[in-house]
PDB file of C-alpha atoms in Angstrom:
ATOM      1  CA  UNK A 452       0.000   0.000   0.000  1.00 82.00           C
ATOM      2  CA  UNK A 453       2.934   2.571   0.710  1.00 91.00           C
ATOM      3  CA  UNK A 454       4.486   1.955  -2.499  1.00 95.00           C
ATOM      4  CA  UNK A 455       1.531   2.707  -4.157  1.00 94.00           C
ATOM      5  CA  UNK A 456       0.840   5.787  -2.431  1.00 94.00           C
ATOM      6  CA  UNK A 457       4.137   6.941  -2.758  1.00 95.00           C
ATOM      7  CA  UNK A 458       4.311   6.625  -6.529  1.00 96.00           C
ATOM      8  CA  UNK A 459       0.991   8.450  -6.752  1.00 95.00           C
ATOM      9  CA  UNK A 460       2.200  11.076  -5.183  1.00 95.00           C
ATOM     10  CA  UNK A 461       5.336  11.172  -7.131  1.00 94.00           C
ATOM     11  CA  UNK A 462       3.699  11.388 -10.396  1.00 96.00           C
ATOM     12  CA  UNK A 463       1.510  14.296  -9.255  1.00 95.00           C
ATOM     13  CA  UNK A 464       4.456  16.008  -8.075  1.00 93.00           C
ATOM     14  CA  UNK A 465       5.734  15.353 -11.394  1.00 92.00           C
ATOM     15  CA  UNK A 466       2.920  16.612 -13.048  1.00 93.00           C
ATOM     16  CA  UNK A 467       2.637  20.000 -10.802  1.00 91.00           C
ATOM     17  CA  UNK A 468       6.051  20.783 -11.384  1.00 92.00           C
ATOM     18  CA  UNK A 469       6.346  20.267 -15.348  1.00 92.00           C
ATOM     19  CA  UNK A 470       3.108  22.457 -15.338  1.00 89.00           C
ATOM     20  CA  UNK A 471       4.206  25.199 -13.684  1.00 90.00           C
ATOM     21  CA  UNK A 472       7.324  25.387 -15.282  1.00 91.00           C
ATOM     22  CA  UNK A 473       4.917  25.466 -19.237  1.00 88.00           C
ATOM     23  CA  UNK A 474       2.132  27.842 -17.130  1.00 84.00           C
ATOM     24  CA  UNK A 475       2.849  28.992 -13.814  1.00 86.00           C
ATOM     25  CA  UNK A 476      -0.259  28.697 -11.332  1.00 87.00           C
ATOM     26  CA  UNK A 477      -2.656  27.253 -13.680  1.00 90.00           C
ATOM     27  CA  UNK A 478      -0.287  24.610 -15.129  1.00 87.00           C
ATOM     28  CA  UNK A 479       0.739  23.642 -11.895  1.00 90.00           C
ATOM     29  CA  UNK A 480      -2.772  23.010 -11.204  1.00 92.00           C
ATOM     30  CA  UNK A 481      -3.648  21.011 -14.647  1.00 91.00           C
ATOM     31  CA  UNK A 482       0.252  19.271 -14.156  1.00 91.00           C
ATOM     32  CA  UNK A 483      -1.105  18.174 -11.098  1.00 93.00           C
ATOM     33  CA  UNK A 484      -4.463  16.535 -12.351  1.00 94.00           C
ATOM     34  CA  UNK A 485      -2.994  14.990 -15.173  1.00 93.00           C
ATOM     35  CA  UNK A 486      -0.049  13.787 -13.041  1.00 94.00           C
ATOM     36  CA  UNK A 487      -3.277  12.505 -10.400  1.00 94.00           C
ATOM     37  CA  UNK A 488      -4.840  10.764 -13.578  1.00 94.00           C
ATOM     38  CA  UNK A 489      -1.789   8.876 -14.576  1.00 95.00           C
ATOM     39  CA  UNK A 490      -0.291   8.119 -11.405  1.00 95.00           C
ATOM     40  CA  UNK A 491      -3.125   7.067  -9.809  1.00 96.00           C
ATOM     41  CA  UNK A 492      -3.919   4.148 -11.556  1.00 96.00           C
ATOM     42  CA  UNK A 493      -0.460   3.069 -11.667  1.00 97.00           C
ATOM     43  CA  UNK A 494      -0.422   3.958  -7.249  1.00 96.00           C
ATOM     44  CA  UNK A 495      -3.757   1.226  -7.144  1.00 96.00           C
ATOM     45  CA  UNK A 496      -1.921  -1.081  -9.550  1.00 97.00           C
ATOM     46  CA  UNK A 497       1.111  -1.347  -7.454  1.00 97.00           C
ATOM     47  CA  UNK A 498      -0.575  -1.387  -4.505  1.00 96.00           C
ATOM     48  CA  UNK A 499      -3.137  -4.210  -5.735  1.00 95.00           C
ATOM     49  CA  UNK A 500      -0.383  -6.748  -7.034  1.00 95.00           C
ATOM     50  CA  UNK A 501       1.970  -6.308  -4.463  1.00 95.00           C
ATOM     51  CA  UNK A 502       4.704  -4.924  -7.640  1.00 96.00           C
ATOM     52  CA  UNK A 503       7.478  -4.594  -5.065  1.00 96.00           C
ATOM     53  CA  UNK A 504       8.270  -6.606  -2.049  1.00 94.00           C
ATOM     54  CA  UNK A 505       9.338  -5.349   0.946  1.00 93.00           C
ATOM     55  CA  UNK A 506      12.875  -6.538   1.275  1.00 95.00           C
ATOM     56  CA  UNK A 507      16.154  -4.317   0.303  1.00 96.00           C
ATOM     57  CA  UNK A 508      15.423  -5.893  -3.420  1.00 96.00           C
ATOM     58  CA  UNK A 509      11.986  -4.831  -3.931  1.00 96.00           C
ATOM     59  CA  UNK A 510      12.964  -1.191  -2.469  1.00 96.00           C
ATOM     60  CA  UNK A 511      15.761  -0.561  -4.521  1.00 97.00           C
ATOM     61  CA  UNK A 512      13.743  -1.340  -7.623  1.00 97.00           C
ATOM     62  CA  UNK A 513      11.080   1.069  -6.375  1.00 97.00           C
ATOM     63  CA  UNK A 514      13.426   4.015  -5.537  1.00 97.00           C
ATOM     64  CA  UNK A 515      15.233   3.411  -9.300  1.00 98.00           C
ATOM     65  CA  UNK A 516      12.120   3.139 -11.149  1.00 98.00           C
ATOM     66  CA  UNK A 517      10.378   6.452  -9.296  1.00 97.00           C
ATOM     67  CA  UNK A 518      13.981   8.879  -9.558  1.00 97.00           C
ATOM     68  CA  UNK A 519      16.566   7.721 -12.462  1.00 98.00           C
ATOM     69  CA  UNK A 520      14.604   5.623 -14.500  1.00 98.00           C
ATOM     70  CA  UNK A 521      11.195   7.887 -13.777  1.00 97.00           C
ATOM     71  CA  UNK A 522      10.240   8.928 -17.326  1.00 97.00           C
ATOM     72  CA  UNK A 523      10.061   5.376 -18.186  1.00 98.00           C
ATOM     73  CA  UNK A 524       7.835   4.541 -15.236  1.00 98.00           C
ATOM     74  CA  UNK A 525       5.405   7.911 -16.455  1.00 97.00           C
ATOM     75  CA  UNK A 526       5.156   6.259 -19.762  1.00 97.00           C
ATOM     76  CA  UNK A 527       4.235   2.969 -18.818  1.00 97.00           C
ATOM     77  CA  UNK A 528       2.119   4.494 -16.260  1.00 97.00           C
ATOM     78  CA  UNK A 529       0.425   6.274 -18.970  1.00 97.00           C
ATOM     79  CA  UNK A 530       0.294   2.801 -20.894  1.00 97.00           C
ATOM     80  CA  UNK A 531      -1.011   1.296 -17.833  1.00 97.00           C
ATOM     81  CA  UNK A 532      -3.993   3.922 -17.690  1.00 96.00           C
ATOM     82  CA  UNK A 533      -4.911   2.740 -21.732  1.00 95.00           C
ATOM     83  CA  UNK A 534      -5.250  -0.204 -21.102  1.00 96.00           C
ATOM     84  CA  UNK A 535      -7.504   0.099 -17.903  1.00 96.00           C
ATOM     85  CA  UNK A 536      -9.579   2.209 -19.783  1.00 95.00           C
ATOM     86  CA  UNK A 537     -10.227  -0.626 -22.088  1.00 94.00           C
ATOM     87  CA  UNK A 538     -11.594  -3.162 -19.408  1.00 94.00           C
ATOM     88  CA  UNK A 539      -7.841  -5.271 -19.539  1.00 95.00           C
ATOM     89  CA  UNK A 540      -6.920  -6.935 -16.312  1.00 95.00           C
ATOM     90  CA  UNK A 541      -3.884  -6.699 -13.833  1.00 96.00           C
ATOM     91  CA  UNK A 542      -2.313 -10.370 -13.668  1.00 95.00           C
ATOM     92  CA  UNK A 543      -1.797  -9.556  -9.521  1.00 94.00           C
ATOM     93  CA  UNK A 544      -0.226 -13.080  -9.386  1.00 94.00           C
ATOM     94  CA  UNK A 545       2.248 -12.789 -11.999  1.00 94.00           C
ATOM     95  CA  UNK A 546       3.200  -9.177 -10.705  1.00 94.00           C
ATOM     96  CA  UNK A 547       3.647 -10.254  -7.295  1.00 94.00           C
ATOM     97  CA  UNK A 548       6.993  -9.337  -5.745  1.00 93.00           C
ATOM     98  CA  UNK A 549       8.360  -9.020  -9.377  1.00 95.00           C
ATOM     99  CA  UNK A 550       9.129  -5.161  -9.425  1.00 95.00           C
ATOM    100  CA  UNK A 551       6.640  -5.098 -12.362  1.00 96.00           C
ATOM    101  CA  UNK A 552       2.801  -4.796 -13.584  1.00 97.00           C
ATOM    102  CA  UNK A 553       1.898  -7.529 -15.168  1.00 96.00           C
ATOM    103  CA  UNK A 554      -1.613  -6.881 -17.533  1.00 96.00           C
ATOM    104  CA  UNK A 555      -3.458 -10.174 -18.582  1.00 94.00           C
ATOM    105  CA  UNK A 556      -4.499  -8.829 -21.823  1.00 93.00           C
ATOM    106  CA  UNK A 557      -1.657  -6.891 -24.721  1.00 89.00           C
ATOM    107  CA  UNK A 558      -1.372  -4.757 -27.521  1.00 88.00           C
ATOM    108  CA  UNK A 559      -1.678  -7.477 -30.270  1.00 84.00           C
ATOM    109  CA  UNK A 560      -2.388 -11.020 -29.490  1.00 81.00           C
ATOM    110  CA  UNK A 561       1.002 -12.041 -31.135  1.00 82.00           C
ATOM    111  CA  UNK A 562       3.087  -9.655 -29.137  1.00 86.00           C
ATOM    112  CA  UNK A 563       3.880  -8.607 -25.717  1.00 92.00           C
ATOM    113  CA  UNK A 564       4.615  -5.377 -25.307  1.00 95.00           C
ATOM    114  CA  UNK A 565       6.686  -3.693 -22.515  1.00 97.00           C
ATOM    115  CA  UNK A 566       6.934   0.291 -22.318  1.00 97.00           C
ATOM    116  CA  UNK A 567       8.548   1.081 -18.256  1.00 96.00           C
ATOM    117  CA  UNK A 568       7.339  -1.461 -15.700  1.00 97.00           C
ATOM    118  CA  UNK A 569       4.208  -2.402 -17.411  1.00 97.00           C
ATOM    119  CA  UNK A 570       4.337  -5.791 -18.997  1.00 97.00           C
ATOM    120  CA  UNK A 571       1.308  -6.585 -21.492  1.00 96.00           C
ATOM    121  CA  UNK A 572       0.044  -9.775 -22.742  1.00 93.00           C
ATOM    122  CA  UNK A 573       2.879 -11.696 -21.807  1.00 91.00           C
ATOM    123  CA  UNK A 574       3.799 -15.655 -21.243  1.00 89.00           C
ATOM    124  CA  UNK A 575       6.105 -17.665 -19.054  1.00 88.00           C
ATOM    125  CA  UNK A 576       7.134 -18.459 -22.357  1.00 87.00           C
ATOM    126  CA  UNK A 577       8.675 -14.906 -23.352  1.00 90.00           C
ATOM    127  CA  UNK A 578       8.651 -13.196 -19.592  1.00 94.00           C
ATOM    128  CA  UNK A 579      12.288 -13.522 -19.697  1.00 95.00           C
ATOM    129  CA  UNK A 580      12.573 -11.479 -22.985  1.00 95.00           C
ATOM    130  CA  UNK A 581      10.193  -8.507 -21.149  1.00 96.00           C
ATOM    131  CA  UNK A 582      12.109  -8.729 -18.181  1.00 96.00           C
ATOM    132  CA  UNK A 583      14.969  -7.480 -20.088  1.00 97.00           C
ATOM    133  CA  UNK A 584      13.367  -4.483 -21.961  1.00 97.00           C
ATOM    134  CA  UNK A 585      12.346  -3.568 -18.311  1.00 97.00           C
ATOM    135  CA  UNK A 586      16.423  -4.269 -16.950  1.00 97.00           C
ATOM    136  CA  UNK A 587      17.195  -1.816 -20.180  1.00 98.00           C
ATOM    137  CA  UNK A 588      15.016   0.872 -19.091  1.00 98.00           C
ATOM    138  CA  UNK A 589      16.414   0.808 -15.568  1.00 98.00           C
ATOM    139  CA  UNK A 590      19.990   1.054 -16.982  1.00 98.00           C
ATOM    140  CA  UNK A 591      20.006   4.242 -19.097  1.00 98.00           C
ATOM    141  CA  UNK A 592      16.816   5.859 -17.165  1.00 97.00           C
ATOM    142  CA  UNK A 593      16.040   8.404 -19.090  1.00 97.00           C
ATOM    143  CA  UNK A 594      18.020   7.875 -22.161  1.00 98.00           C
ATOM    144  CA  UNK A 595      16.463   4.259 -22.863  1.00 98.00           C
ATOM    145  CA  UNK A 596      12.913   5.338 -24.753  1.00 98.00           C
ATOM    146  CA  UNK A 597      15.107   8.164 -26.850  1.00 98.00           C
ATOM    147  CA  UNK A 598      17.769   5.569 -27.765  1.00 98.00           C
ATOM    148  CA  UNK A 599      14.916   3.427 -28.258  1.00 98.00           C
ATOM    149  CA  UNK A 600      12.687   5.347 -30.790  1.00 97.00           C
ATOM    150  CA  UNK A 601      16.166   7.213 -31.928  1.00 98.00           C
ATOM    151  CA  UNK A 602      16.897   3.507 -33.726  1.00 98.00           C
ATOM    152  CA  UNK A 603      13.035   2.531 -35.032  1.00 97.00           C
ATOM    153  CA  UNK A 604      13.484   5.993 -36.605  1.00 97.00           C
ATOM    154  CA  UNK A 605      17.182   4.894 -38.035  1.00 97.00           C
ATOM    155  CA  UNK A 606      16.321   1.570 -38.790  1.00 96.00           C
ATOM    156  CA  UNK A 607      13.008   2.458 -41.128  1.00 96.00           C
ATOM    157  CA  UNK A 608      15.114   5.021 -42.858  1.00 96.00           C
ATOM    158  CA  UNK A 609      18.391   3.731 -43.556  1.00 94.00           C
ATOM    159  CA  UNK A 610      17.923  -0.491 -43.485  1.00 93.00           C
ATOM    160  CA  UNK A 611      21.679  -0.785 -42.671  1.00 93.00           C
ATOM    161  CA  UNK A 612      19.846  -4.156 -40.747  1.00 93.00           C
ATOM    162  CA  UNK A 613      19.448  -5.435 -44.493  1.00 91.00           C
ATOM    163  CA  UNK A 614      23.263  -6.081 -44.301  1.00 91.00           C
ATOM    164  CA  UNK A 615      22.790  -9.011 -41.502  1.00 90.00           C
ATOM    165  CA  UNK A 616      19.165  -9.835 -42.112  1.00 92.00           C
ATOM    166  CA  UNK A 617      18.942 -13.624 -42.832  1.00 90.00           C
ATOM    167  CA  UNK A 618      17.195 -13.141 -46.076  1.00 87.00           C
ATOM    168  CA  UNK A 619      16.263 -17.081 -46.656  1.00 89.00           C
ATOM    169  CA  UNK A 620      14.715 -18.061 -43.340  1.00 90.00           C
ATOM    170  CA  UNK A 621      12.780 -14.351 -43.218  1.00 89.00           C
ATOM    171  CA  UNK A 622      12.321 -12.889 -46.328  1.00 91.00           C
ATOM    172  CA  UNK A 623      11.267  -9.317 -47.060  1.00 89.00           C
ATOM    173  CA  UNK A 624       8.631  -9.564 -49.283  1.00 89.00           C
ATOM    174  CA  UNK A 625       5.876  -7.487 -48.290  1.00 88.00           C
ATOM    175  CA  UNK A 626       5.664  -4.260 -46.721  1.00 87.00           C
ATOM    176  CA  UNK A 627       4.262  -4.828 -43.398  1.00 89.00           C
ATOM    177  CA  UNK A 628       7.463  -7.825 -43.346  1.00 91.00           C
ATOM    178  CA  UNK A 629       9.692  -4.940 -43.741  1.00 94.00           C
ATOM    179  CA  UNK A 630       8.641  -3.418 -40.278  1.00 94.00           C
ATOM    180  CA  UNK A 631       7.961  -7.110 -38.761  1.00 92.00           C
ATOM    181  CA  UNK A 632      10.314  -8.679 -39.758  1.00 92.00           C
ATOM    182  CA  UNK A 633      12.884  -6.561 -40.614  1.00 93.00           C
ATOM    183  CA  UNK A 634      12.797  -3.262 -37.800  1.00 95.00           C
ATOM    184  CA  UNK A 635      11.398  -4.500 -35.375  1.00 95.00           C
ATOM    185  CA  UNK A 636      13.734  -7.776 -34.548  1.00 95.00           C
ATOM    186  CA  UNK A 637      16.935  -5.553 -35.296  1.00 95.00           C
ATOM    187  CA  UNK A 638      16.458  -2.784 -33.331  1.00 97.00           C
ATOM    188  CA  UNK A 639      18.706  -2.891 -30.590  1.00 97.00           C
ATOM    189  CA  UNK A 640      16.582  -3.313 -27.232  1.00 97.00           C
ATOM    190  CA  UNK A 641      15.014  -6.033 -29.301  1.00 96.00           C
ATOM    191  CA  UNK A 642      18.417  -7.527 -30.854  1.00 95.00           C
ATOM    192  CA  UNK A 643      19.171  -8.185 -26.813  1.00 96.00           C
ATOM    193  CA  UNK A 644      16.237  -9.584 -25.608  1.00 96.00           C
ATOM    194  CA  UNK A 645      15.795 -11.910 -28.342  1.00 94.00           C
ATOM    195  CA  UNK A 646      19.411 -13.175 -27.458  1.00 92.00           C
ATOM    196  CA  UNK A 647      18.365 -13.847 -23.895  1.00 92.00           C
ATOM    197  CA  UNK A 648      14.651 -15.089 -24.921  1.00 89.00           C
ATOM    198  CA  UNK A 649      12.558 -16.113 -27.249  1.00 83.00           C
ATOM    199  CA  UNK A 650      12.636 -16.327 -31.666  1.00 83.00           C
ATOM    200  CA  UNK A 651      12.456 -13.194 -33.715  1.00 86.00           C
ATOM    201  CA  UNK A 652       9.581 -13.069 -36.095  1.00 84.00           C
ATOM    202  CA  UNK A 653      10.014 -14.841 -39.436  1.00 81.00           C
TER     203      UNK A 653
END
């Protein structure tokens, strides 16, 4: 329960102060609602699953994820907020003690999809390969989603990836391929995780 009200309260803080730096009084008022709106949801969902544990582990995970590696938590806050919106479920069991938010439900049913600490739609079968996206973000903090986007952007422009791609096993031949198959598995958060778990897309 402290956890959760803690990072509530941090995200409103958040939000009050990035508001009155854009608008003075009256952004620090709408910072702080939108900050309230966000970080509430993501408070309840911490609190309700149990996210971190207790122990020296489960702290230090808390304190990273709510100082250096706080824009990612905002952002999958946010993401966390979307999905609750559209009726998806917290997996509290999954979450427990893991130092993330598990959600039963994800993006596409093909994909999980990790932004933060929020973990969608995944599987024993690929947690391993979230977990690691979620070890990234706490890493570079603030730098990760940047670096992140910084290489989709890269990678779509200039297919240097084309270079290594295995062209026999997963050809190209189609343009959604080029994004599925061919971004998407080379960029470099991915490149990683795929290395510690699971099969690219073919």
């Amino acid at each position: 329960m402290v956890f959760g009200i803690i990072s509530a309260a941090v995200h409103i803080v958040l939000g009050a102060l990035l508001g009155q730096l854009a608008g003075g009084v009256v952004g620090l008022l709408v910072g702080a609602v939108v900050g309230l709106l966000v970080g509430a949801p993501f408070g309840w969902a911490v609190a309700s699953a149990g996210t971190y544990g207790a122990d020296p582990k489960g702290i230090f995970l808390f304190v990273v994820d709510h100082t250096w590696s706080l824009l990612n938590t905002v952002v999958g806050a946010l993401y966390l907020a979307l999905h609750l919106v559209f009726g998806h479920q917290l997996d509290r069991v999954v979450s427990q003690a893991s130092g993330r938010v598990n959600v039963v439900e994800g993006v596409s049913p093909r994909y999980a999809t990790t932004i933060g600490t929020v973990c969608a739609g995944s599987s024993p079968g690929i947690q391993r390969h979230e977990d690691v996206h979620i070890l990234q973000a706490r890493l570079l903090g603030p730098l990760y989603l940047p670096l992140v986007v910084l290489n989709y952007v890269l990678f779509t422009i200039a297919p240097v990836w084309l270079l290594w791609h295995d062209h026999s096993n997963a050809p190209i031949n189609r343009f959604t391929r080029y994004f599925e198959i061919g971004v998407y598995p080379h960029v470099w958060n991915e490149a990683i995780a795929y290395r510690i778990q699971g099969t690219p897309p073919r």
